[in-house]
């Protein structure tokens, strides 16, 4: 294995178990080093700090083991077993709940890897060349996980791998084949489209927040903006909403929402889908039409450079909702931009509330669920923020 030496005093974050080595911390790279290789990282004075996957870019190494611990042959089996045990502890593996996130990258000490489970299919995404090269071993370990009964592994890396690396990314079954795609979340059925859908096909990260929404839905007129698969809408229907309108600019997403509503509430006239732009819908809709609004947009700021515009986007979107929501209404508002901190998001929403002149109280402060854990040494793993607001 090749060795990467750091510049003096650049080892501190690694000693505190932060799993990233930035390129600026490296003294020099071995000449023949290749992307995705396993490498050993040492401090300027030769102390072994850890072993990980090398990658060209600002994050140069993603560490898998710290100190002089070797990466053993059963490394992936052990990490996956520990991730599975945690999901069992969380009570997520039940007859009425067959989808959950099994591996959340750094949060499960497997940087660069995401795995979501839908029934007996695992959908796996590599975000690093290193994990891409290890994919077959990981897939094998998945199907051998005791009690997990995973039979199919779908690998979906075309959009997640660094495109410059020319790694021959793949969207295909590594093990098994398609044998059904209906998963259960808290007893509700969802068609999961990992072939054509965004990310792994479903946003399991909103499960707890959807459950909370269900409790507020009774007797309300609900507007689910940026509905994608209609997750929030299906929960609102079960919660006893009077009417539910779902909006997404993508016709494909609107069709997915319709299919999921049909699966759970066939011929229920309370629900309607609109394939239109969210900002246009909010501008055109009459005041007071809704007393429960969900705003769960895509990340408005994917990188730090887009932060200012992103925050402006959140402010404008929320301002529109405050302007239109009925008195006594409840707003569920989210940001999944990793670069937008909890404080920044709250300030953007506060500014929108102040602009609208409405009196607003915070009922709940929401985050990502426990199957998306945050390694305390890696605060960058926290990304989902939400506020539930009561609007006078
Ligand atoms: N709330 C969803 C996830 C939302 S993902 C869930 O619980 O699963 C973001 C969605 O926003 C995508 O489906 C995307 O098509 C949609 N979208 C992006 N820009 C939009 C816009 N300007 N207007 C309406 N929808 C938009």
CSV table of C-alpha atoms and ligand atoms in Angstrom, one decimal:
chain,number,residue,atom,x,y,z
A,1,UNK,CA,0.0,0.0,0.0
A,2,UNK,CA,1.3,3.5,-0.8
A,3,UNK,CA,1.8,6.1,1.8
A,4,UNK,CA,0.8,9.7,1.8
A,5,UNK,CA,2.7,12.1,4.1
A,6,UNK,CA,1.1,15.2,5.5
A,7,UNK,CA,2.6,18.6,6.1
A,8,UNK,CA,3.7,19.4,9.6
A,9,UNK,CA,0.8,19.9,12.1
A,10,UNK,CA,-1.9,18.9,9.6
A,11,UNK,CA,-2.8,15.7,11.5
A,12,UNK,CA,-4.9,17.3,14.2
A,13,UNK,CA,-8.4,16.8,12.7
A,14,UNK,CA,-7.5,13.2,11.9
A,15,UNK,CA,-6.4,12.5,15.5
A,16,UNK,CA,-9.9,13.7,16.4
A,17,UNK,CA,-11.3,11.2,13.9
A,18,UNK,CA,-12.5,13.5,11.2
A,19,UNK,CA,-12.5,11.2,8.2
A,20,UNK,CA,-11.4,13.6,5.4
A,21,UNK,CA,-7.8,14.5,4.4
A,22,UNK,CA,-7.8,17.7,2.3
A,23,UNK,CA,-5.4,18.0,-0.6
A,24,UNK,CA,-3.9,21.1,1.0
A,25,UNK,CA,-2.7,19.1,4.0
A,26,UNK,CA,-0.6,16.7,1.9
A,27,UNK,CA,3.2,17.2,1.6
A,28,UNK,CA,3.6,15.1,-1.5
A,29,UNK,CA,1.8,12.4,-3.4
A,30,UNK,CA,3.5,9.2,-4.6
A,31,UNK,CA,4.1,9.5,-8.3
A,32,UNK,CA,2.2,6.5,-9.5
A,33,UNK,CA,-0.8,6.8,-7.2
A,34,UNK,CA,-4.2,6.1,-8.8
A,35,UNK,CA,-7.7,7.3,-7.9
A,36,UNK,CA,-9.6,4.9,-5.7
A,37,UNK,CA,-6.5,3.2,-4.3
A,38,UNK,CA,-6.3,2.3,-0.6
A,39,UNK,CA,-3.6,4.4,1.0
A,40,UNK,CA,-1.9,4.9,4.3
A,41,UNK,CA,-1.7,8.4,5.7
A,42,UNK,CA,1.2,9.4,8.0
A,43,UNK,CA,2.0,12.6,9.8
A,44,UNK,CA,5.1,14.7,8.9
A,45,UNK,CA,7.0,12.9,11.7
A,46,UNK,CA,6.0,9.4,10.4
A,47,UNK,CA,3.2,8.5,12.7
A,48,UNK,CA,0.5,6.3,11.0
A,49,UNK,CA,-2.8,8.2,11.2
A,50,UNK,CA,-5.1,5.9,9.2
A,51,UNK,CA,-6.0,4.1,6.0
A,52,UNK,CA,-8.5,5.2,3.4
A,53,UNK,CA,-9.4,5.7,-0.3
A,54,UNK,CA,-7.4,8.2,-2.3
A,55,UNK,CA,-9.2,10.6,-4.7
A,56,UNK,CA,-8.2,13.5,-6.9
A,57,UNK,CA,-9.9,16.7,-5.6
A,58,UNK,CA,-10.2,18.8,-2.5
A,59,UNK,CA,-11.0,15.8,-0.3
A,60,UNK,CA,-8.0,13.7,-1.2
A,61,UNK,CA,-8.5,10.8,1.2
A,62,UNK,CA,-11.6,9.4,2.9
A,63,UNK,CA,-10.4,7.4,5.9
A,64,UNK,CA,-11.9,4.0,6.7
A,65,UNK,CA,-9.7,3.1,9.7
A,66,UNK,CA,-7.8,5.3,12.1
A,67,UNK,CA,-4.4,4.8,13.6
A,68,UNK,CA,-2.5,1.7,12.5
A,69,UNK,CA,-5.5,-0.6,12.3
A,70,UNK,CA,-5.5,-2.7,9.1
A,71,UNK,CA,-8.4,-3.0,6.8
A,72,UNK,CA,-9.2,-6.6,7.3
A,73,UNK,CA,-10.9,-8.9,4.7
A,74,UNK,CA,-14.1,-8.8,6.7
A,75,UNK,CA,-14.1,-5.0,7.0
A,76,UNK,CA,-17.2,-4.4,4.9
A,77,UNK,CA,-19.1,-7.3,6.5
A,78,UNK,CA,-18.4,-5.9,10.0
A,79,UNK,CA,-19.3,-2.3,9.1
A,80,UNK,CA,-22.5,-3.4,7.4
A,81,UNK,CA,-23.5,-5.7,10.3
A,82,UNK,CA,-23.0,-2.8,12.8
A,83,UNK,CA,-25.1,-0.5,10.6
A,84,UNK,CA,-27.8,-3.1,10.4
A,85,UNK,CA,-27.8,-3.7,14.1
A,86,UNK,CA,-28.2,0.1,14.7
A,87,UNK,CA,-31.3,0.1,12.4
A,88,UNK,CA,-32.7,-2.9,14.3
A,89,UNK,CA,-32.1,-0.9,17.6
A,90,UNK,CA,-34.0,2.0,16.0
A,91,UNK,CA,-37.0,-0.2,15.4
A,92,UNK,CA,-37.0,0.5,11.7
A,93,UNK,CA,-37.0,-3.1,10.5
A,94,UNK,CA,-40.7,-4.2,10.8
A,95,UNK,CA,-43.3,-5.9,8.7
A,96,UNK,CA,-45.0,-2.5,8.2
A,97,UNK,CA,-41.7,-0.7,7.5
A,98,UNK,CA,-39.5,-2.2,4.8
A,99,UNK,CA,-37.5,0.8,3.7
A,100,UNK,CA,-34.8,2.6,5.6
A,101,UNK,CA,-31.2,3.9,5.1
A,102,UNK,CA,-28.7,1.2,6.0
A,103,UNK,CA,-25.5,3.2,5.3
A,104,UNK,CA,-25.2,6.9,5.5
A,105,UNK,CA,-21.6,7.5,4.5
A,106,UNK,CA,-19.5,9.0,7.2
A,107,UNK,CA,-22.3,8.6,9.7
A,108,UNK,CA,-21.8,4.9,9.4
A,109,UNK,CA,-18.0,5.1,9.2
A,110,UNK,CA,-18.2,4.2,5.4
A,111,UNK,CA,-17.3,7.6,3.8
A,112,UNK,CA,-18.4,7.7,0.1
A,113,UNK,CA,-21.1,5.0,0.4
A,114,UNK,CA,-24.9,5.3,0.6
A,115,UNK,CA,-27.2,2.3,0.8
A,116,UNK,CA,-31.0,2.4,1.0
A,117,UNK,CA,-33.0,-0.7,1.6
A,118,UNK,CA,-36.4,-1.3,-0.1
A,119,UNK,CA,-37.8,-4.7,0.9
A,120,UNK,CA,-35.3,-7.3,-0.4
A,121,UNK,CA,-33.5,-4.8,-2.7
A,122,UNK,CA,-30.5,-2.7,-1.6
A,123,UNK,CA,-29.9,0.4,-3.7
A,124,UNK,CA,-26.2,1.4,-3.4
A,125,UNK,CA,-24.5,4.7,-4.5
A,126,UNK,CA,-20.8,5.3,-4.5
A,127,UNK,CA,-19.7,8.9,-4.1
A,128,UNK,CA,-16.0,8.1,-4.3
A,129,UNK,CA,-13.8,6.1,-6.7
A,130,UNK,CA,-12.6,4.0,-3.8
A,131,UNK,CA,-16.1,2.7,-3.0
A,132,UNK,CA,-16.8,2.2,-6.7
A,133,UNK,CA,-13.8,-0.2,-6.9
A,134,UNK,CA,-15.0,-2.0,-3.8
A,135,UNK,CA,-18.6,-2.3,-5.1
A,136,UNK,CA,-18.7,-6.1,-5.8
A,137,UNK,CA,-17.3,-6.9,-2.4
A,138,UNK,CA,-19.8,-4.6,-0.7
A,139,UNK,CA,-22.7,-6.1,-2.7
A,140,UNK,CA,-21.6,-9.6,-1.7
A,141,UNK,CA,-21.4,-8.6,2.0
A,142,UNK,CA,-24.9,-7.1,1.7
A,143,UNK,CA,-26.5,-10.3,0.6
A,144,UNK,CA,-24.7,-12.2,3.3
A,145,UNK,CA,-25.9,-9.9,6.1
A,146,UNK,CA,-27.5,-12.2,8.7
A,147,UNK,CA,-31.3,-11.5,9.1
A,148,UNK,CA,-31.4,-8.8,6.4
A,149,UNK,CA,-32.7,-11.0,3.6
A,150,UNK,CA,-31.3,-8.8,0.9
A,151,UNK,CA,-31.5,-10.6,-2.4
A,152,UNK,CA,-31.0,-7.9,-5.0
A,153,UNK,CA,-28.4,-5.2,-5.1
A,154,UNK,CA,-28.9,-2.3,-7.6
A,155,UNK,CA,-25.8,-0.1,-8.1
A,156,UNK,CA,-26.6,3.5,-9.1
A,157,UNK,CA,-23.5,5.5,-9.6
A,158,UNK,CA,-23.9,7.4,-12.9
A,159,UNK,CA,-24.8,10.7,-11.1
A,160,UNK,CA,-22.8,10.3,-7.9
A,161,UNK,CA,-19.2,9.5,-9.1
A,162,UNK,CA,-16.9,12.4,-10.0
A,163,UNK,CA,-17.5,12.5,-13.8
A,164,UNK,CA,-13.9,13.4,-14.6
A,165,UNK,CA,-12.5,10.2,-13.2
A,166,UNK,CA,-13.7,8.1,-16.2
A,167,UNK,CA,-14.5,5.2,-13.9
A,168,UNK,CA,-17.1,3.6,-16.1
A,169,UNK,CA,-20.0,4.3,-13.7
A,170,UNK,CA,-22.9,2.0,-13.8
A,171,UNK,CA,-26.6,1.8,-13.2
A,172,UNK,CA,-27.4,-1.9,-13.0
A,173,UNK,CA,-28.1,-4.9,-10.8
A,174,UNK,CA,-24.8,-6.3,-9.4
A,175,UNK,CA,-26.6,-9.1,-7.7
A,176,UNK,CA,-30.2,-10.4,-8.4
A,177,UNK,CA,-32.7,-8.6,-10.5
A,178,UNK,CA,-35.9,-6.6,-10.4
A,179,UNK,CA,-38.5,-8.4,-8.4
A,180,UNK,CA,-41.0,-5.8,-7.3
A,181,UNK,CA,-40.6,-2.2,-6.0
A,182,UNK,CA,-43.3,-1.6,-3.5
A,183,UNK,CA,-41.9,-0.8,-0.1
A,184,UNK,CA,-43.8,0.0,3.1
A,185,UNK,CA,-43.1,3.1,5.3
A,186,UNK,CA,-45.0,3.1,8.5
A,187,UNK,CA,-47.7,0.9,6.9
A,188,UNK,CA,-48.1,3.1,3.8
A,189,UNK,CA,-47.2,1.7,0.4
A,190,UNK,CA,-44.8,3.4,-2.0
A,191,UNK,CA,-43.7,2.6,-5.5
A,192,UNK,CA,-40.0,3.1,-5.4
A,193,UNK,CA,-38.4,3.9,-8.8
A,194,UNK,CA,-34.7,3.4,-8.3
A,195,UNK,CA,-34.2,3.0,-12.1
A,196,UNK,CA,-35.5,6.5,-13.1
A,197,UNK,CA,-36.0,8.3,-9.8
A,198,UNK,CA,-33.8,10.8,-8.0
A,199,UNK,CA,-31.1,9.6,-5.7
A,200,UNK,CA,-32.0,6.0,-4.7
A,201,UNK,CA,-35.6,6.5,-5.7
A,202,UNK,CA,-37.2,7.8,-2.5
A,203,UNK,CA,-36.4,10.3,0.2
A,204,UNK,CA,-36.4,8.1,3.3
A,205,UNK,CA,-34.9,11.0,5.2
A,206,UNK,CA,-38.4,12.6,5.6
A,207,UNK,CA,-40.0,9.6,7.3
A,208,UNK,CA,-40.3,11.0,10.8
A,209,UNK,CA,-41.3,14.5,9.5
A,210,UNK,CA,-44.0,12.9,7.4
A,211,UNK,CA,-45.3,11.1,10.5
A,212,UNK,CA,-45.4,14.4,12.4
A,213,UNK,CA,-47.3,16.0,9.5
A,214,UNK,CA,-49.9,13.2,9.6
A,215,UNK,CA,-50.8,14.2,13.2
A,216,UNK,CA,-51.5,17.8,12.1
A,217,UNK,CA,-53.5,16.9,9.0
A,218,UNK,CA,-57.0,16.1,10.3
A,219,UNK,CA,-59.6,18.5,8.9
A,220,UNK,CA,-57.0,20.6,7.1
A,221,UNK,CA,-56.6,21.8,3.5
A,222,UNK,CA,-53.1,20.6,2.7
A,223,UNK,CA,-50.6,21.9,0.0
A,224,UNK,CA,-47.6,19.8,-0.5
A,225,UNK,CA,-45.0,21.8,-2.6
A,226,UNK,CA,-42.1,19.9,-4.3
A,227,UNK,CA,-44.0,16.7,-3.7
A,228,UNK,CA,-41.7,14.3,-5.7
A,229,UNK,CA,-43.1,10.9,-4.8
A,230,UNK,CA,-45.9,12.4,-2.8
A,231,UNK,CA,-44.6,11.1,0.6
A,232,UNK,CA,-46.1,14.0,2.6
A,233,UNK,CA,-49.4,13.8,0.7
A,234,UNK,CA,-49.9,10.1,1.4
A,235,UNK,CA,-49.4,10.7,5.1
A,236,UNK,CA,-51.7,13.8,5.1
A,237,UNK,CA,-54.4,11.6,3.5
A,238,UNK,CA,-54.1,9.0,6.2
A,239,UNK,CA,-54.2,11.7,8.8
A,240,UNK,CA,-57.7,12.8,7.7
A,241,UNK,CA,-57.0,15.9,5.6
A,242,UNK,CA,-60.1,17.4,4.0
A,243,UNK,CA,-58.1,17.9,0.7
A,244,UNK,CA,-54.5,17.5,-0.4
A,245,UNK,CA,-53.0,19.3,-3.4
A,246,UNK,CA,-49.5,18.1,-4.5
A,247,UNK,CA,-47.3,20.3,-6.7
A,248,UNK,CA,-44.1,19.5,-8.6
A,249,UNK,CA,-42.6,21.0,-11.7
A,250,UNK,CA,-41.7,17.6,-13.0
A,251,UNK,CA,-44.4,15.7,-14.8
A,252,UNK,CA,-42.6,12.4,-13.9
A,253,UNK,CA,-42.8,13.3,-10.2
A,254,UNK,CA,-46.5,14.2,-10.5
A,255,UNK,CA,-47.1,10.8,-12.0
A,256,UNK,CA,-45.2,9.1,-9.2
A,257,UNK,CA,-47.3,11.0,-6.6
A,258,UNK,CA,-50.6,10.0,-8.4
A,259,UNK,CA,-49.4,6.4,-8.4
A,260,UNK,CA,-48.6,6.4,-4.7
A,261,UNK,CA,-51.9,8.0,-3.8
A,262,UNK,CA,-53.7,5.4,-5.9
A,263,UNK,CA,-51.8,2.6,-4.2
A,264,UNK,CA,-53.0,3.7,-0.8
A,265,UNK,CA,-56.3,5.6,-1.4
A,266,UNK,CA,-57.8,4.4,-4.7
A,267,UNK,CA,-60.6,6.6,-6.0
A,268,UNK,CA,-60.2,9.1,-3.2
A,269,UNK,CA,-61.4,12.5,-4.6
A,270,UNK,CA,-59.6,14.5,-1.8
A,271,UNK,CA,-56.3,14.5,-3.7
A,272,UNK,CA,-55.1,16.5,-6.8
A,273,UNK,CA,-51.7,16.8,-8.5
A,274,UNK,CA,-50.4,19.8,-10.3
A,275,UNK,CA,-47.3,19.6,-12.6
A,276,UNK,CA,-46.3,23.3,-12.4
A,277,UNK,CA,-43.6,25.5,-11.0
A,278,UNK,CA,-43.9,26.0,-7.3
A,279,UNK,CA,-43.3,29.7,-7.4
A,280,UNK,CA,-45.9,30.2,-10.1
A,281,UNK,CA,-48.4,28.1,-8.1
A,282,UNK,CA,-47.8,30.1,-5.0
A,283,UNK,CA,-48.1,33.4,-6.8
A,284,UNK,CA,-51.4,32.3,-8.6
A,285,UNK,CA,-53.2,30.6,-5.7
A,286,UNK,CA,-55.8,32.6,-3.7
A,287,UNK,CA,-55.2,33.6,-0.1
A,288,UNK,CA,-56.4,31.4,2.7
A,289,UNK,CA,-56.9,28.3,0.4
A,290,UNK,CA,-54.7,26.2,2.6
A,291,UNK,CA,-54.1,25.9,6.3
A,292,UNK,CA,-51.3,23.3,6.2
A,293,UNK,CA,-48.4,23.9,3.7
A,294,UNK,CA,-45.3,21.8,3.2
A,295,UNK,CA,-42.2,23.4,1.5
A,296,UNK,CA,-39.6,20.8,0.8
A,297,UNK,CA,-37.6,22.1,-2.1
A,298,UNK,CA,-34.4,20.7,-3.6
A,299,UNK,CA,-31.2,22.0,-2.2
A,300,UNK,CA,-31.2,25.7,-3.2
A,301,UNK,CA,-27.4,26.0,-2.4
A,302,UNK,CA,-25.4,22.9,-3.4
A,303,UNK,CA,-22.1,24.6,-2.9
A,304,UNK,CA,-20.8,27.4,-0.7
A,305,UNK,CA,-20.5,29.7,-3.8
A,306,UNK,CA,-24.3,29.4,-4.2
A,307,UNK,CA,-25.1,30.2,-0.5
A,308,UNK,CA,-26.2,33.8,-0.9
A,309,UNK,CA,-28.6,33.1,-3.7
A,310,UNK,CA,-29.8,29.9,-2.0
A,311,UNK,CA,-30.7,31.8,1.2
A,312,UNK,CA,-32.5,34.4,-0.9
A,313,UNK,CA,-34.5,31.5,-2.5
A,314,UNK,CA,-35.5,30.2,0.9
A,315,UNK,CA,-36.6,33.7,2.0
A,316,UNK,CA,-38.7,34.3,-1.1
A,317,UNK,CA,-40.3,30.9,-1.0
A,318,UNK,CA,-41.3,31.1,2.6
A,319,UNK,CA,-42.4,34.7,2.3
A,320,UNK,CA,-44.9,33.6,-0.4
A,321,UNK,CA,-46.2,30.9,1.9
A,322,UNK,CA,-46.6,33.3,4.9
A,323,UNK,CA,-48.4,35.7,2.6
A,324,UNK,CA,-51.0,33.1,1.5
A,325,UNK,CA,-51.5,30.7,4.4
A,326,UNK,CA,-54.8,30.8,6.3
A,327,UNK,CA,-54.8,32.3,9.8
A,328,UNK,CA,-54.2,29.5,12.3
A,329,UNK,CA,-52.2,27.6,9.6
A,330,UNK,CA,-49.2,25.4,10.0
A,331,UNK,CA,-46.2,25.5,7.8
A,332,UNK,CA,-43.7,22.7,7.5
A,333,UNK,CA,-40.6,24.2,5.9
A,334,UNK,CA,-37.3,22.5,5.0
A,335,UNK,CA,-33.8,22.9,3.7
A,336,UNK,CA,-31.7,20.0,2.6
A,337,UNK,CA,-28.7,22.2,1.6
A,338,UNK,CA,-25.7,21.0,3.6
A,339,UNK,CA,-23.9,24.4,3.3
A,340,UNK,CA,-27.0,26.2,4.9
A,341,UNK,CA,-26.6,25.9,8.6
A,342,UNK,CA,-29.6,25.6,11.0
A,343,UNK,CA,-29.1,29.2,12.1
A,344,UNK,CA,-28.9,30.5,8.5
A,345,UNK,CA,-32.1,28.7,7.6
A,346,UNK,CA,-33.9,30.0,10.6
A,347,UNK,CA,-32.8,33.5,9.9
A,348,UNK,CA,-34.0,33.3,6.3
A,349,UNK,CA,-37.4,32.0,7.4
A,350,UNK,CA,-37.5,34.7,10.2
A,351,UNK,CA,-36.8,37.4,7.6
A,352,UNK,CA,-39.6,36.1,5.4
A,353,UNK,CA,-42.0,36.1,8.4
A,354,UNK,CA,-41.0,39.6,9.3
A,355,UNK,CA,-41.6,40.8,5.7
A,356,UNK,CA,-45.0,39.2,5.7
A,357,UNK,CA,-46.1,40.9,8.9
A,358,UNK,CA,-47.5,37.6,10.2
A,359,UNK,CA,-47.1,36.5,13.8
A,360,UNK,CA,-45.2,33.2,13.7
A,361,UNK,CA,-44.3,30.7,16.4
A,362,UNK,CA,-41.9,27.7,16.1
A,363,UNK,CA,-43.7,24.5,17.2
A,364,UNK,CA,-41.0,22.0,16.2
A,365,UNK,CA,-37.4,22.1,15.0
A,366,UNK,CA,-36.8,19.1,12.7
A,367,UNK,CA,-33.8,17.3,11.4
A,368,UNK,CA,-32.8,14.1,9.6
A,369,UNK,CA,-33.8,10.8,11.2
A,370,UNK,CA,-31.6,8.4,13.1
A,371,UNK,CA,-30.9,6.1,10.1
A,372,UNK,CA,-29.0,9.2,8.8
A,373,UNK,CA,-26.7,9.5,11.8
A,374,UNK,CA,-24.1,12.2,12.1
A,375,UNK,CA,-20.6,11.2,13.2
A,376,UNK,CA,-19.8,13.7,16.0
A,377,UNK,CA,-16.3,14.1,14.5
A,378,UNK,CA,-17.9,15.0,11.1
A,379,UNK,CA,-20.5,17.7,11.6
A,380,UNK,CA,-20.7,18.1,7.8
A,381,UNK,CA,-22.9,15.0,7.8
A,382,UNK,CA,-25.8,17.1,9.1
A,383,UNK,CA,-27.9,18.5,6.3
A,384,UNK,CA,-31.6,18.3,6.8
A,385,UNK,CA,-33.3,21.2,8.7
A,386,UNK,CA,-36.9,21.8,9.2
A,387,UNK,CA,-39.3,24.1,11.1
A,388,UNK,CA,-42.9,23.6,11.9
A,389,UNK,CA,-44.5,27.0,12.3
A,390,UNK,CA,-47.8,28.2,13.6
A,391,UNK,CA,-49.0,31.2,11.7
A,392,UNK,CA,-51.6,33.5,13.4
B,1,LIG,N1,-40.8,16.3,-0.6
B,1,LIG,C1,-40.3,15.2,-1.3
B,1,LIG,C2,-38.9,15.4,-1.8
B,1,LIG,C3,-38.7,16.7,-2.6
B,1,LIG,S1,-37.4,16.6,-3.8
B,1,LIG,C4,-40.4,13.9,-0.5
B,1,LIG,O1,-40.8,13.9,0.6
B,1,LIG,O2,-40.0,12.9,-1.1
B,1,LIG,C5,-37.5,18.1,-4.7
B,1,LIG,C6,-38.6,18.1,-5.7
B,1,LIG,O3,-38.8,19.4,-6.2
B,1,LIG,C7,-38.3,17.3,-7.0
B,1,LIG,O4,-39.2,16.3,-7.2
B,1,LIG,C8,-38.2,18.3,-8.1
B,1,LIG,O5,-38.8,17.9,-9.4
B,1,LIG,C9,-39.1,19.4,-7.5
B,1,LIG,N2,-38.8,20.8,-8.0
B,1,LIG,C10,-37.6,21.4,-8.3
B,1,LIG,N3,-37.8,22.6,-8.7
B,1,LIG,C11,-39.1,22.9,-8.6
B,1,LIG,C12,-39.9,24.1,-8.9
B,1,LIG,N4,-39.4,25.2,-9.2
B,1,LIG,N5,-41.2,24.0,-8.7
B,1,LIG,C13,-41.8,22.8,-8.3
B,1,LIG,N6,-41.1,21.7,-8.1
B,1,LIG,C14,-39.8,21.7,-8.2
